[in-house]
Coordinates of C-alpha atoms and ligand atoms in Angstrom, one line a residue:
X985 CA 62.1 -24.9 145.3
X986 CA 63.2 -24.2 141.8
X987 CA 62.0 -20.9 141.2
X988 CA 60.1 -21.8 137.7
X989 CA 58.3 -24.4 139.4
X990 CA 57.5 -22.2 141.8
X991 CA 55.8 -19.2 139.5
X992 CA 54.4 -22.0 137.7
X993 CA 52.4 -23.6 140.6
X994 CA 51.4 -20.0 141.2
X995 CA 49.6 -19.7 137.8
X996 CA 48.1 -23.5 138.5
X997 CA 46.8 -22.4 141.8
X998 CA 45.3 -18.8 140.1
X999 CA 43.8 -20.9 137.4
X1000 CA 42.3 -23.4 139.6
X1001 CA 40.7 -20.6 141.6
X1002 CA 38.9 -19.2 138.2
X1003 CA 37.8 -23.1 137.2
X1004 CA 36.0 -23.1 141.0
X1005 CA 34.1 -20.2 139.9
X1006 CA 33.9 -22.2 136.7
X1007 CA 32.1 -25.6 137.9
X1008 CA 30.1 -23.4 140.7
X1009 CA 28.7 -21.5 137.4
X1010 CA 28.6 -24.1 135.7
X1011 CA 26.0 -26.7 138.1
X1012 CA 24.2 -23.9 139.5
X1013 CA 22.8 -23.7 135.4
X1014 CA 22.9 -27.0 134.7
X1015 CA 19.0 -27.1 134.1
X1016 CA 19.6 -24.6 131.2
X1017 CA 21.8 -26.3 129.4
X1018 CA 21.0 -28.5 126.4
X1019 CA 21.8 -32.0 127.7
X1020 CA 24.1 -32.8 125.2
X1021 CA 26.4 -30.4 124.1
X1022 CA 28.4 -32.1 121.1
X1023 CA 31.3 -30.6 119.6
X1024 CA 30.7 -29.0 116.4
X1025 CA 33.2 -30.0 113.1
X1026 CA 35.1 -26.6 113.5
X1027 CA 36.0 -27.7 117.4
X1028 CA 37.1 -31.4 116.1
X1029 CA 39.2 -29.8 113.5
X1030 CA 40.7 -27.8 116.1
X1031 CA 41.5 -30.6 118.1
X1032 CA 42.2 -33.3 115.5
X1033 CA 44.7 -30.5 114.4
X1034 CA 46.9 -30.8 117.7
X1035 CA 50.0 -32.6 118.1
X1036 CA 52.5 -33.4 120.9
X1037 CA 54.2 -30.4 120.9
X1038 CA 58.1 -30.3 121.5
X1039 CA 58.2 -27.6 122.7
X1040 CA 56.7 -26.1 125.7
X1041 CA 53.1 -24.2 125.7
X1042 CA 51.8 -21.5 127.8
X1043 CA 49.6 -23.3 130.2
X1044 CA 47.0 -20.3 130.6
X1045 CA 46.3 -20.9 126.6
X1046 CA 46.1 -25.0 127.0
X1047 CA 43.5 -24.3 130.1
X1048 CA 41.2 -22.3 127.7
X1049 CA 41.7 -25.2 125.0
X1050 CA 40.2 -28.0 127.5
X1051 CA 37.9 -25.8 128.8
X1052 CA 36.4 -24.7 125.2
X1053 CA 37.1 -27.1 123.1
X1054 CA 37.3 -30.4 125.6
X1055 CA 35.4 -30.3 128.4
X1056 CA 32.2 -28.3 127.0
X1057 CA 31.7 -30.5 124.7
X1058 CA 30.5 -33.8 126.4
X1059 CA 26.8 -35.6 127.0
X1060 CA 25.8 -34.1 130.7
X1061 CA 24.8 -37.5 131.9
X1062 CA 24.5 -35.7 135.0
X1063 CA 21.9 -33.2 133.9
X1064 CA 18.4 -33.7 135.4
X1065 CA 16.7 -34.4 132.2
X1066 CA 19.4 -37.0 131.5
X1067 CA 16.9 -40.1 131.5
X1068 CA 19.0 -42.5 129.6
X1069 CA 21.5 -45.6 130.4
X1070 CA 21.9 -45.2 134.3
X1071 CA 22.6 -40.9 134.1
X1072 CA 25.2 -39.9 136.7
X1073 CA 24.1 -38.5 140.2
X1074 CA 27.4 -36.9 141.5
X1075 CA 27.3 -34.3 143.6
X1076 CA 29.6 -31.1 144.0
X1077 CA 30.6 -33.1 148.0
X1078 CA 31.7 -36.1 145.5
X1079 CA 33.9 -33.8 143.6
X1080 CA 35.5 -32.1 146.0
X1081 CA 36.2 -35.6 147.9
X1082 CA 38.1 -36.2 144.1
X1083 CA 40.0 -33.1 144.1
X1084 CA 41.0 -33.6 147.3
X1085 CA 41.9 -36.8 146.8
X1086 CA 43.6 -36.2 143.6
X1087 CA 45.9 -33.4 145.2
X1088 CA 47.4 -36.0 147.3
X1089 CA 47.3 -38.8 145.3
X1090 CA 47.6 -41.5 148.0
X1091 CA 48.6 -45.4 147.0
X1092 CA 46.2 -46.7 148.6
X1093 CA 46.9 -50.4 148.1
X1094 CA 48.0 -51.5 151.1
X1095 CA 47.8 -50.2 155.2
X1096 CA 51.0 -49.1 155.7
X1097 CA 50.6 -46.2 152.7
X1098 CA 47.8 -44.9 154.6
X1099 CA 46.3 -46.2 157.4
X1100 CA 43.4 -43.8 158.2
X1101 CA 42.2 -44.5 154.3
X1102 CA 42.7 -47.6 155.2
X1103 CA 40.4 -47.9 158.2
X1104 CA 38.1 -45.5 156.4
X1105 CA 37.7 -47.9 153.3
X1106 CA 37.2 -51.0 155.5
X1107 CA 34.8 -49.1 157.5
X1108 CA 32.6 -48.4 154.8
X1109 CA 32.9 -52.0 153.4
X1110 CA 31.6 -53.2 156.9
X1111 CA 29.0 -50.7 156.4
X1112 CA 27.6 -51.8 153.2
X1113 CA 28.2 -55.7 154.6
X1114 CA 26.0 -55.2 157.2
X1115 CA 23.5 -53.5 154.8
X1116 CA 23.7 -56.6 152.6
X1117 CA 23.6 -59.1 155.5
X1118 CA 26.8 -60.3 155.5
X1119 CA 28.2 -62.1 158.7
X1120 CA 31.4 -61.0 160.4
X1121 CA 33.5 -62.8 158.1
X1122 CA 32.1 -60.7 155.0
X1123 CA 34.5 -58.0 153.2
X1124 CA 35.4 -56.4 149.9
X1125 CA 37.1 -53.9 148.3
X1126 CA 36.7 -50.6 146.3
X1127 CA 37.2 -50.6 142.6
X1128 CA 36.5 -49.1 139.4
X1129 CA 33.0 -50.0 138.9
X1130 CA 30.6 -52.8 138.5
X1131 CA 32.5 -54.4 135.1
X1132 CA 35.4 -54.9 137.6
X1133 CA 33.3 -56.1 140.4
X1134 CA 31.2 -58.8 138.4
X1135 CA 34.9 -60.1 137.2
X1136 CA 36.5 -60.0 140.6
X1137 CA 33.8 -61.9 142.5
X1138 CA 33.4 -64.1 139.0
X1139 CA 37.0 -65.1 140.1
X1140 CA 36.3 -65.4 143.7
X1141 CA 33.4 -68.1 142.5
X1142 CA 35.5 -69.8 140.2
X1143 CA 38.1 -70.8 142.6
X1144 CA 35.9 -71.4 145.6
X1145 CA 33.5 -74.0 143.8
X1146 CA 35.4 -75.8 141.0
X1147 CA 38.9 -77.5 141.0
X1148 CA 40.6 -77.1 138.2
X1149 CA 39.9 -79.9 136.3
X1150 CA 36.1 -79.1 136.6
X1151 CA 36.9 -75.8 134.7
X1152 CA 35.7 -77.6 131.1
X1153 CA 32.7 -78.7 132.7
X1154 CA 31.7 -75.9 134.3
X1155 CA 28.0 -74.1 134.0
X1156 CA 27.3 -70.8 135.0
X1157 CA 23.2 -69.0 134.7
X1158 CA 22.6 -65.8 133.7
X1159 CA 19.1 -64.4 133.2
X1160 CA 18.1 -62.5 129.4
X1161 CA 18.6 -59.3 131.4
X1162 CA 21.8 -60.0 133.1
X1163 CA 24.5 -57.0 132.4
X1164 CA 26.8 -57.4 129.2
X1165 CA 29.7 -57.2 131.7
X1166 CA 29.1 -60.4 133.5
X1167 CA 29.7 -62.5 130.1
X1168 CA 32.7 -60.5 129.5
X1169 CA 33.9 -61.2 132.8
X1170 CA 33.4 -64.6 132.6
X1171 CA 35.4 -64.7 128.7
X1172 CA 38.3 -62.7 130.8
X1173 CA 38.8 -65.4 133.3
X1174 CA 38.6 -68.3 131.3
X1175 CA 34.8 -69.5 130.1
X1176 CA 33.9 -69.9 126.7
X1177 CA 30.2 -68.6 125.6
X1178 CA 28.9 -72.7 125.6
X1179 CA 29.4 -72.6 129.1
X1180 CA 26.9 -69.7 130.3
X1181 CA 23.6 -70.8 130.3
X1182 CA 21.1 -67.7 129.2
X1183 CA 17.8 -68.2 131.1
X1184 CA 14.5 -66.5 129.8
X1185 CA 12.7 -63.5 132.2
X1186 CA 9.2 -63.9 133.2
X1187 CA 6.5 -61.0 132.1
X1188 CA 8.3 -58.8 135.0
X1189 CA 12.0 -59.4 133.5
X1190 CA 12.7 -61.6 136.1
X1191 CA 15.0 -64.4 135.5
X1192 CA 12.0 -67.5 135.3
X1193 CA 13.0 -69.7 137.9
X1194 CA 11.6 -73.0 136.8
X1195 CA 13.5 -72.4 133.5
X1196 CA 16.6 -72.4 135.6
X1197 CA 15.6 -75.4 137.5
X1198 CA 14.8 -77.0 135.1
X1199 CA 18.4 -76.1 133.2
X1200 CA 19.9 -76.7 136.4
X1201 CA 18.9 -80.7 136.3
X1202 CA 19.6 -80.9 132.8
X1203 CA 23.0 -80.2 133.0
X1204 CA 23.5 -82.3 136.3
X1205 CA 21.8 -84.7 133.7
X1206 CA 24.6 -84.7 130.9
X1207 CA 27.5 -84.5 133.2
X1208 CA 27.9 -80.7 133.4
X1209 CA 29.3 -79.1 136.6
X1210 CA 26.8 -75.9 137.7
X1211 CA 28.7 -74.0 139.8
X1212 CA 27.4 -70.4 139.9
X1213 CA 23.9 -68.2 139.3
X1214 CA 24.3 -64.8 139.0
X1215 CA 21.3 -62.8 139.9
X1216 CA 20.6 -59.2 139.2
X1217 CA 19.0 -56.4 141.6
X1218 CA 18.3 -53.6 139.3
X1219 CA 18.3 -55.0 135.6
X1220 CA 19.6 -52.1 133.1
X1221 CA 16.8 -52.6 131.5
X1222 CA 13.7 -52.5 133.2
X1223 CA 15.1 -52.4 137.2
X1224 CA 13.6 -55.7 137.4
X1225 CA 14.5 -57.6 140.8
X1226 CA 15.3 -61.6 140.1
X1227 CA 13.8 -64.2 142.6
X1228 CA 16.8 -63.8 145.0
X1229 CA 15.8 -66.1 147.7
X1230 CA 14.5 -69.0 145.4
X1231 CA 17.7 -68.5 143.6
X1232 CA 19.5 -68.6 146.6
X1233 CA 17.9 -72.0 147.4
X1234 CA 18.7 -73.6 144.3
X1235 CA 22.4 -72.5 145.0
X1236 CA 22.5 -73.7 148.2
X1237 CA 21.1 -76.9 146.8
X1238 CA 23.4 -77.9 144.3
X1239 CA 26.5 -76.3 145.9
X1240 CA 26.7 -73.5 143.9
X1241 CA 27.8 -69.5 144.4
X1242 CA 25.1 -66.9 144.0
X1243 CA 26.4 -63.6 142.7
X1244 CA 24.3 -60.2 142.3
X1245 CA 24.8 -57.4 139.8
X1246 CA 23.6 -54.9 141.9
X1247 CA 25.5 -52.6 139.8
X1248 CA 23.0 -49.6 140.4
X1249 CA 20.0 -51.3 142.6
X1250 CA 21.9 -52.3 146.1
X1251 CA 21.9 -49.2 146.8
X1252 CA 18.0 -49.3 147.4
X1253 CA 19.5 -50.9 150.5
X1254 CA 19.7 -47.6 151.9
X1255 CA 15.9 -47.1 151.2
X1256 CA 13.3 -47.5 154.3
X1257 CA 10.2 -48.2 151.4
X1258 CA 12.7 -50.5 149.2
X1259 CA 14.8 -52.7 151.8
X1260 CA 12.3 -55.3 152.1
X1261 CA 12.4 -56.3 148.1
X1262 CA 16.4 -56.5 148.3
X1263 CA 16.2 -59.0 151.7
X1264 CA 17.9 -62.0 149.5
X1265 CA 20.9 -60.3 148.9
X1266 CA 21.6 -61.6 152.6
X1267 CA 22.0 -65.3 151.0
X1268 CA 24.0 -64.2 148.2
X1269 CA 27.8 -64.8 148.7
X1270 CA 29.1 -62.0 146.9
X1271 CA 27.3 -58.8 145.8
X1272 CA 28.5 -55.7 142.6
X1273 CA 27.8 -52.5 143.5
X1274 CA 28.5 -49.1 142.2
X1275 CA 28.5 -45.8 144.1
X1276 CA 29.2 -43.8 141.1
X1277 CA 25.4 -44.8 139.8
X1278 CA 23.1 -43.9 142.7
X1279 CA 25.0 -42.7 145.8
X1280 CA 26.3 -39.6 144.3
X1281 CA 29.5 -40.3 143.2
X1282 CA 31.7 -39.3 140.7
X1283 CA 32.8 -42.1 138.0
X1284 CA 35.4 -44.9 139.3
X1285 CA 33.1 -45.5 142.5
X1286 CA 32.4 -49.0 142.9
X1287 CA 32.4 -52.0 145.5
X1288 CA 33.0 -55.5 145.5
X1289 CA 31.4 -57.2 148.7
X1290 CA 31.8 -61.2 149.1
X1291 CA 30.4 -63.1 152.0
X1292 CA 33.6 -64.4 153.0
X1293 CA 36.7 -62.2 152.9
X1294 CA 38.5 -65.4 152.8
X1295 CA 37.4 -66.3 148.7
X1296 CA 38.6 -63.1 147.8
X1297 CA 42.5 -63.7 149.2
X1298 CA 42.2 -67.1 147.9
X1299 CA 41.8 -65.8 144.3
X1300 CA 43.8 -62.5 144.3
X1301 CA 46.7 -63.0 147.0
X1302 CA 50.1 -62.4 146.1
X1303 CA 53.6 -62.0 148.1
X1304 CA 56.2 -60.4 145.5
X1305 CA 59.9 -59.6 147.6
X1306 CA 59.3 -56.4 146.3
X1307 CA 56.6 -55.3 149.0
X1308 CA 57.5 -57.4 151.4
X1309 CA 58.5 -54.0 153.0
X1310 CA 55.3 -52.9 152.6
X1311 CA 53.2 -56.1 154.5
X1312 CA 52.6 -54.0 157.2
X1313 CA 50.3 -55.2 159.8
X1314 CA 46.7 -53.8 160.5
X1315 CA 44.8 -57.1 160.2
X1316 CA 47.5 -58.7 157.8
X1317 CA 45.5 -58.8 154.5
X1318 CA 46.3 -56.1 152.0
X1319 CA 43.9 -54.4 149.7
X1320 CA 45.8 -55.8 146.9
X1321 CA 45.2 -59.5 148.3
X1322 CA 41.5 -58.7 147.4
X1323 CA 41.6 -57.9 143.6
X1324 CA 43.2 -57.5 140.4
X1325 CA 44.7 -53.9 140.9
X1326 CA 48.2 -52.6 142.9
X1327 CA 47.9 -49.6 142.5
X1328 CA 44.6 -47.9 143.3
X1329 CA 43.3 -44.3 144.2
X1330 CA 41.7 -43.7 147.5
X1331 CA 38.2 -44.4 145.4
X1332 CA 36.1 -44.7 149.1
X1333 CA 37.6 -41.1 150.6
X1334 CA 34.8 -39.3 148.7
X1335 CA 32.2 -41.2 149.3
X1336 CA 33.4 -41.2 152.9
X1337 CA 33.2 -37.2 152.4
X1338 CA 29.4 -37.4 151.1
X1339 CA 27.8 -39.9 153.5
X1340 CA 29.7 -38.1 156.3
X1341 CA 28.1 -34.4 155.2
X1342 CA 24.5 -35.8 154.4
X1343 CA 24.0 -38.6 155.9
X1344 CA 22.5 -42.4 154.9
X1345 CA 19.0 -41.1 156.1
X1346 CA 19.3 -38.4 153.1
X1347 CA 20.9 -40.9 150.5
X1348 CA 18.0 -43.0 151.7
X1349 CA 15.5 -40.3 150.3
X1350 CA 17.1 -40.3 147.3
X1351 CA 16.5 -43.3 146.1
X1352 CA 12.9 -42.7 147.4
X1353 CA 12.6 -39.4 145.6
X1354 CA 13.9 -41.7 142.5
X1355 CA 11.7 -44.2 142.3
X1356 CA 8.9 -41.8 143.2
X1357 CA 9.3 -39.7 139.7
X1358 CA 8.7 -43.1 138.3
X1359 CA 5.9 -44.3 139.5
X1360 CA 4.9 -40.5 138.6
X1361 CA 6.0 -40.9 134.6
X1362 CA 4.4 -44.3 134.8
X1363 CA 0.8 -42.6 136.2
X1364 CA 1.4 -39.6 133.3
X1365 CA 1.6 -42.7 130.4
X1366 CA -1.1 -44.4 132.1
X1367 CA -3.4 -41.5 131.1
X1368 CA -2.8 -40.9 127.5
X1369 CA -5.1 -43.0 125.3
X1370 CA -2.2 -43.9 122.6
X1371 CA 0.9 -45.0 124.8
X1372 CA 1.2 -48.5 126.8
X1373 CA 3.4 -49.1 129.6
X1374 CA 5.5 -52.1 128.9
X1375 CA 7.5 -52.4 132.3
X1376 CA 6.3 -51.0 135.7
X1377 CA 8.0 -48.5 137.3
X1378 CA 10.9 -50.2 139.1
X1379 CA 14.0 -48.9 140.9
X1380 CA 13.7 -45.9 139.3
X1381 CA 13.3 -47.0 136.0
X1382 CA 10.0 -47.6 133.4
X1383 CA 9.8 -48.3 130.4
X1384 CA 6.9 -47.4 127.9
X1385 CA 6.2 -47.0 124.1
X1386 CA 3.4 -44.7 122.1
X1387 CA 1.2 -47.7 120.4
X1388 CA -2.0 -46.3 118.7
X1389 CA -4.2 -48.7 118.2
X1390 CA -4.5 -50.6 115.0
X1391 CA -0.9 -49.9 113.9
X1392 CA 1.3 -52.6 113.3
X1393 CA 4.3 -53.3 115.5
X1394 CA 7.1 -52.6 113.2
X1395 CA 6.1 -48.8 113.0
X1396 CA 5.5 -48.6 116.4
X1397 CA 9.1 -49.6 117.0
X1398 CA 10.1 -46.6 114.1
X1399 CA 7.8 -44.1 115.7
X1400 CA 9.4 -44.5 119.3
X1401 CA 12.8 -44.5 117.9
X1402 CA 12.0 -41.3 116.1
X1403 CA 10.9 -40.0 118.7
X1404 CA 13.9 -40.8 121.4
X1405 CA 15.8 -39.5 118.7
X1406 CA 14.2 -35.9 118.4
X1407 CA 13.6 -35.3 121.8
X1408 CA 17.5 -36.1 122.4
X1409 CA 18.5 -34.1 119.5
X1410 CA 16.6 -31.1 120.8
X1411 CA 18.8 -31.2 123.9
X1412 CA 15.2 -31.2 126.2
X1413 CA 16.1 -34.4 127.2
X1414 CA 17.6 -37.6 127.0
X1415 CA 15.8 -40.6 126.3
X1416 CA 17.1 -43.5 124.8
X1417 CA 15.3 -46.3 123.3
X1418 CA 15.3 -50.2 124.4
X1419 CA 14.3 -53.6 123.5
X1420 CA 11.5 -56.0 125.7
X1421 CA 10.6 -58.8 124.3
X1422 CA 10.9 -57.6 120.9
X1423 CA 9.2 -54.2 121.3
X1424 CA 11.0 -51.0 120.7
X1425 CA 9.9 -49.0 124.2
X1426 CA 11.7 -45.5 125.5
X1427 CA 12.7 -46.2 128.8
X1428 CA 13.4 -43.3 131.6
X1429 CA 15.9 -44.3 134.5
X1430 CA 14.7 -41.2 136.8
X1431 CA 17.7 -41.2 139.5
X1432 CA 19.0 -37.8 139.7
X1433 CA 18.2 -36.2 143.0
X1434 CA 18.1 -33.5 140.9
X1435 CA 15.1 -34.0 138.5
X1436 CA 12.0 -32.2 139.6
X1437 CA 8.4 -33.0 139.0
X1438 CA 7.9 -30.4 136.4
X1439 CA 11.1 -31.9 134.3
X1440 CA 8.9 -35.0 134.4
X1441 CA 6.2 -33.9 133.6
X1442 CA 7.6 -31.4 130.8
X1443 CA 9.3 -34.1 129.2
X1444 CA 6.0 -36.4 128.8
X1445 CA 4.6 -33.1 127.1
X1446 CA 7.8 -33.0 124.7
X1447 CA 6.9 -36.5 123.8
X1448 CA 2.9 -36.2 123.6
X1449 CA 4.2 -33.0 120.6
X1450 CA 6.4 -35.1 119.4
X1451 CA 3.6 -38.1 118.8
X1452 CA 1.5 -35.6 117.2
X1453 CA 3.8 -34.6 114.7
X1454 CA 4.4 -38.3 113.1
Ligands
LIG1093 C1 23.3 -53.9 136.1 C2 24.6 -53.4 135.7 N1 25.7 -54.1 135.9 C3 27.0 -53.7 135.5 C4 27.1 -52.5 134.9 C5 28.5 -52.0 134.5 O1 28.9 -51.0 135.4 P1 30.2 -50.1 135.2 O2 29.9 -49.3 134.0 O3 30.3 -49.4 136.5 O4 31.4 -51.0 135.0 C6 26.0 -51.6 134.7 C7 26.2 -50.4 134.0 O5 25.2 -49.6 133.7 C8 24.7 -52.1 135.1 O6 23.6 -51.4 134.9

């Protein structure tokens, strides 16, 4: 080896032992830390400063750079009091499963690049397939995250259930709660905003199922070709759980595919107390879900699972002379017969890496242990005389809103913006405001395995002050 490489990938090695030290400091204080850490205006002028340089740079000094000026700088969705959006829930085993991965940087596209990822990945698919209820022929793939998944089994729908001149006729149901990412998904591949039907949640954000009957028959009625419902287990907003086995049902009925966003609440599935709620997913034929939300994992964890393997090399199958030399065998079908993306990083190998070290029994518990602190917030607002609860704990999420009585609505929704606002700026916490049914509410998602009681509870004191001082 050329000898400047060489000292060089001594230095990277020595640094990289100091950053270990670094990130074990760094989590083992993560409860002390303000939970977001913004970068001041003389650390953007620092960086907005910085160019491509031509010439080279000592890499000890760009290290110290990222580490001051870049990386401390950054919302810590993974902090325990991080309450908002869906927080992050990786672990140190999920990091060290990327790092690991990273320093090898398999292609993991295809079987004959790596066959033991290979087997690993489709292991774990058949692991969540039987989770979901999915027969033999059931499969999937790894990918980025649940934006990716809604559009590749979006795709995998399309194709299986219209022909191509049904395409302008085409209907697909959402609910009022269903994920931004599923109408972008269906723009990508091809439907315009006239054909996606938006159907109203009942009084538990649940998409109202004679509405979508009812929309359902109309559109039959005028001509109009309904060809998919996409149900959601785990709404962003409220964790809300739609009618999955009515929906499923009305699919069956009319011929038409039934996808779930399960984005961040499939993975109750690995939940003794929750499995029973999730049971329709088993009718569903093809399911979104994210490891990066609430098994663990660091971002760019997600999973794709369809009913039938088959739909998915229908849509996504391609035979280029260039990899011909790489159609190796295993069981014929390559990962990238399954989705959008060639290339690929070994996404499963850390989650392989965490579920091997704890457990599913122990990823079980912390979904319990989530939804748990929930129901607790939700018994702590239940007890002050000026707040209302405005959705029931759920998944791990609740949503709620500081109403005295005999104030009108429009300060009510100032008040707990205000107050999402100061509690946030403080760096306490993290709470973020939402809309239900036309009510500003703060709204907790309580996932991190993390979060204790007394973070729960401190934080309802922070907002209790915080009333008091309006
Ligand atoms: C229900 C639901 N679906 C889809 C997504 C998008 O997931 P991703 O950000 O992994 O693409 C989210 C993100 O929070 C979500 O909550």
């Amino acid at each position: 080896m050329n000898s400047a490489v060489h000292e060089q990938n001594n230095e990277i090695i020595a640094l990289m032992r100091d950053f270990v030290d670094y990130v074990k400091d760094f989590y083992e204080h993560l409860s002390d830390y303000p939970v977001i850490r913004s970068a001041d205006a003389k650390v953007l002028e620092r960086v907005s400063r910085q160019t491509i340089p031509d010439a080279e740079r000592p890499l000890c000094e760009v290290y110290q750079e990222l580490l001051q000026d870049v990386y401390s700088n950054t919302l810590l969705a993974q902090h325990p009091r991080s309450f908002s959006c869906i927080p992050s829930t990786a672990s140190l085993l999920s990091w060290m499963g990327d790092v690991m991965t990273n320093a090898f940087n398999p292609h993991d596209s295809c079987w004959i690049n790596a066959p033991a990822i290979a087997l690993i990945e489709q292991k774990l698919i058949r692991w969540m397939c039987d989770l979901a209820g999915y027969p033999e022929e059931g499969g999937g793939l790894f990918v980025s995250g649940a934006s990716m998944a809604n559009l590749t089994a979006l795709t995998a729908a399309r194709d299986a259930r219209l022909h191509w001149d049904e395409r302008n006729i085409a209907v697909i149901y959402v609910s009022e709660q269903t994920h931004a990412s599923v109408s972008k998904g269906l723009h990508i591949i091809g439907f315009d905003r006239s054909q996606i039907r938006v159907i109203p949640a009942d009084a538990d954000f649940r998409m109202d199922m004679e509405c979508l009957a009812q929309a359902v028959a109309e559109d039959l009625r005028i001509g109009k070709r309904p060809f998919a419902v996409v149900a959601s287990v785990g709404t962003t907003n409220t964790g809300s759980i739609d009618p999955l086995t009515e929906i499923a049902a009305l699919c069956r009925r009319y011929d038409m595919w039934m996808h779930i966003d399960g984005a961040f609440g499939a993975s109750a599935l690995l939940s003794e107390q929750q499995r029973k709620n999730l049971a329709g997913i088993a009718y569903s034929d093809s399911l979104s879900w994210d490891a990066h939300k609430w098994m663990m994992q660091t971002y760019g964890c997600g999973m794709v699972l369809v009913r039938n393997q088959a739909t998915l090399v229908h849509s996504f199958a391609a035979h280029p002379e260039y990899l011909r030399d790489s159609e190796s065998g295993g069981t014929g079908i390559e990962f990238w017969d399954l989705g959008p993306e060639l290339t690929r990083p070994a996404r499963c190998l850390k989650l392989w890496l965490t579920l091997q070290v704890m457990g599913a029994k122990k990823m079980g518990e912390v979904i319990d242990h989530a939804c748990n602190l929930a129901q607790l917030v939700e018994w702590e607002i239940d007890k002050l005389p000026d707040w209302e609860i405005v959705s029931h704990a759920q998944l791990g999420i609740v949503n709620f809103r500081y109403a005295p009585a005999g104030t009108d609505e429009s300060e009510r929704n100032a008040w707990n913006r205000r107050i999402s606002k100061e509690i946030t700026a403080g760096g306490f916490a993290q709470v973020f405001t939402t809309e239900l049914h036309d009510k500003t509410v703060l709204r907790m998602c309580t996932i991190n395995p993390q979060t204790t009681e007394s973070d729960i509870l401190n934080t309802i004191r922070n907002f209790v002050i915080l009333a008091g001082s309006i």
